[in-house]
XYZ file of C-alpha atoms in Angstrom:
201
model
C -10.858 -38.010 -94.345
C -9.271 -40.383 -91.519
C -10.703 -42.061 -88.492
C -7.757 -43.004 -85.673
C -10.382 -44.188 -83.604
C -10.996 -47.075 -86.450
C -7.466 -47.737 -87.167
C -6.318 -47.285 -83.569
C -8.735 -49.985 -82.646
C -7.606 -52.749 -86.283
C -3.930 -51.457 -85.673
C -3.924 -52.718 -81.094
C -5.857 -55.755 -82.427
C -3.382 -56.905 -85.249
C -0.289 -56.280 -82.860
C -1.633 -57.892 -79.741
C -2.883 -60.921 -82.500
C 0.411 -60.605 -84.402
C 2.958 -59.750 -81.965
C 6.072 -57.961 -83.276
C 7.748 -59.099 -80.081
C 6.799 -62.574 -79.720
C 7.714 -63.081 -83.468
C 11.056 -61.899 -82.871
C 13.054 -64.675 -80.760
C 11.091 -67.739 -82.941
C 12.395 -65.295 -86.559
C 15.988 -65.387 -85.395
C 15.223 -69.354 -84.691
C 13.918 -70.068 -88.077
C 16.678 -67.785 -89.491
C 19.715 -68.987 -87.367
C 22.646 -69.578 -89.379
C 22.087 -67.365 -92.432
C 23.917 -64.637 -93.460
C 22.758 -60.960 -92.260
C 21.894 -60.149 -96.408
C 19.738 -63.112 -96.289
C 17.438 -62.321 -92.962
C 16.759 -59.422 -94.418
C 14.898 -61.000 -97.241
C 13.117 -63.310 -95.514
C 11.964 -60.705 -93.240
C 10.502 -58.722 -96.212
C 9.404 -61.937 -98.264
C 7.561 -63.045 -95.058
C 5.797 -59.444 -94.433
C 4.478 -59.752 -98.320
C 3.436 -63.201 -97.508
C 0.697 -62.121 -94.536
C 0.566 -59.126 -96.507
C -1.106 -60.685 -99.549
C -3.375 -63.408 -97.687
C -4.754 -60.574 -95.312
C -5.680 -58.452 -98.737
C -7.613 -61.412 -99.662
C -9.270 -62.099 -97.154
C -10.370 -58.529 -96.505
C -11.128 -57.867 -100.168
C -13.087 -60.754 -100.540
C -14.154 -61.036 -96.974
C -17.728 -60.984 -98.206
C -18.007 -62.833 -101.006
C -16.469 -65.538 -98.850
C -19.219 -65.588 -95.909
C -21.872 -65.221 -98.480
C -20.001 -68.227 -100.238
C -20.823 -69.969 -96.989
C -23.731 -69.050 -95.464
C -21.814 -67.263 -92.079
C -23.549 -64.239 -90.571
C -20.823 -61.492 -89.390
C -22.775 -62.355 -85.863
C -21.389 -65.851 -86.505
C -18.169 -65.255 -87.485
C -17.865 -62.492 -84.492
C -18.456 -65.046 -81.983
C -16.328 -67.451 -83.913
C -13.448 -64.785 -84.280
C -13.467 -63.972 -81.112
C -12.834 -67.220 -79.636
C -10.017 -68.160 -81.543
C -8.990 -65.171 -80.738
C -9.445 -66.186 -76.989
C -7.348 -69.177 -77.813
C -4.699 -67.718 -78.568
C -4.424 -64.672 -75.915
C -4.683 -68.155 -73.812
C -1.667 -69.269 -75.470
C -0.261 -66.064 -75.054
C -0.771 -66.050 -71.332
C 0.140 -69.192 -70.575
C 3.522 -68.791 -73.011
C 1.885 -72.554 -75.064
C 2.982 -71.214 -78.410
C 4.509 -73.549 -80.808
C 8.191 -72.716 -82.154
C 8.554 -74.521 -85.775
C 11.798 -75.851 -86.070
C 13.842 -74.523 -88.893
C 13.741 -76.600 -91.997
C 16.780 -75.627 -94.591
C 14.607 -76.818 -97.977
C 11.396 -75.165 -97.245
C 11.400 -70.885 -97.572
C 10.098 -70.403 -94.054
C 9.941 -66.656 -94.256
C 6.976 -68.725 -96.706
C 5.651 -70.584 -94.146
C 5.123 -71.463 -91.478
C 6.945 -67.312 -91.066
C 4.317 -65.630 -93.727
C 1.427 -68.158 -92.557
C -0.065 -69.025 -90.144
C 2.641 -67.629 -87.848
C 1.774 -63.937 -88.950
C -1.287 -64.439 -90.907
C -3.056 -66.366 -88.428
C -6.695 -67.041 -88.530
C -6.667 -64.522 -85.227
C -5.452 -61.660 -87.732
C -7.483 -62.843 -91.490
C -10.940 -62.536 -88.903
C -10.251 -59.605 -87.570
C -9.488 -57.763 -90.892
C -12.979 -59.872 -92.573
C -14.870 -57.324 -89.455
C -13.229 -54.508 -89.516
C -14.302 -54.232 -93.232
C -16.795 -55.092 -92.830
C -18.093 -52.721 -90.160
C -16.194 -49.965 -91.611
C -18.969 -47.567 -93.038
C -17.821 -44.985 -95.612
C -14.213 -44.338 -97.048
C -13.114 -42.983 -94.162
C -13.710 -46.069 -91.994
C -12.338 -48.082 -94.836
C -9.002 -46.008 -95.709
C -8.748 -45.979 -92.027
C -8.790 -50.084 -91.390
C -5.888 -50.510 -94.604
C -3.639 -48.033 -93.034
C -3.639 -49.770 -89.540
C -2.682 -52.452 -92.302
C -0.839 -51.400 -93.656
C 1.167 -50.062 -90.504
C 0.877 -53.130 -88.733
C 2.971 -54.900 -91.874
C 5.176 -51.870 -91.806
C 6.057 -52.954 -87.804
C 6.605 -56.497 -88.291
C 9.043 -55.483 -91.168
C 10.650 -53.618 -88.743
C 10.790 -55.671 -86.078
C 11.765 -58.668 -88.241
C 14.775 -56.630 -90.057
C 16.318 -55.394 -86.527
C 15.551 -58.324 -84.388
C 19.029 -59.014 -83.588
C 19.247 -54.831 -81.864
C 16.090 -55.974 -80.949
C 16.578 -59.004 -78.860
C 19.718 -56.960 -77.911
C 17.677 -54.307 -76.187
C 14.693 -56.098 -74.673
C 16.186 -59.256 -73.889
C 14.899 -62.670 -73.347
C 12.593 -61.249 -70.205
C 11.263 -58.395 -72.042
C 10.313 -60.161 -75.161
C 7.694 -62.635 -72.540
C 6.989 -59.901 -70.031
C 5.751 -57.786 -73.914
C 3.767 -61.100 -74.773
C 2.173 -62.049 -71.726
C 0.767 -58.264 -71.826
C -0.313 -58.482 -75.192
C -2.125 -62.118 -73.917
C -3.786 -59.700 -71.091
C -4.963 -56.936 -73.725
C -6.382 -59.825 -76.311
C -8.372 -61.831 -73.599
C -9.824 -58.643 -73.499
C -11.107 -57.750 -77.085
C -11.572 -61.703 -77.989
C -14.543 -61.421 -74.879
C -16.133 -57.866 -76.117
C -16.113 -59.523 -79.792
C -17.725 -62.686 -78.356
C -20.450 -60.010 -76.555
C -20.950 -58.251 -79.122
C -21.946 -60.933 -81.396
C -24.399 -62.032 -79.104
C -25.448 -59.110 -78.916
C -26.077 -58.656 -82.548
C -28.105 -62.043 -83.003
C -30.420 -61.617 -79.397
C -31.234 -58.064 -81.157
C -32.048 -60.312 -85.096
C -33.646 -62.956 -83.052
């Protein structure tokens, strides 16, 4: 009743897009100066917001596509291009780090969305739900989504300890590796979309 291939594929895709090691220094910068209790609450709020956005698009993805008259191959190609842009940002280190804002709950914006639940993650989830045939694949998809958000919560919850262990150099290294893997996934997604268009022509 569980498809480990589907689970692993989506989990890996979401991991390199949401980039838990890379979000750690951003989370610390946005929540700096606040008590540890407040930081822990903001980590939980950010994950809940991200999961809510992802879940809505996962559940209503088909309706959104039908309303916009967008085909799955077109979404795959567009999603691949979006993933490629994110991958290039990860590889070149050009990810923008928003500054802390005292008057806004940064756990909601920009942490929850768009840093965590960004376009790349949303497109990947919609496509995964679309391609999941049968209850076994659906369970595996949603298990991967839940598992990824648990990892995100643990990463931000214990970010101070993680930074102490892997240091800034470790975060940069993992971010670059994630960018390389994501670029390969993006190119493959574009190829798959083009192949589906050719077959349907």
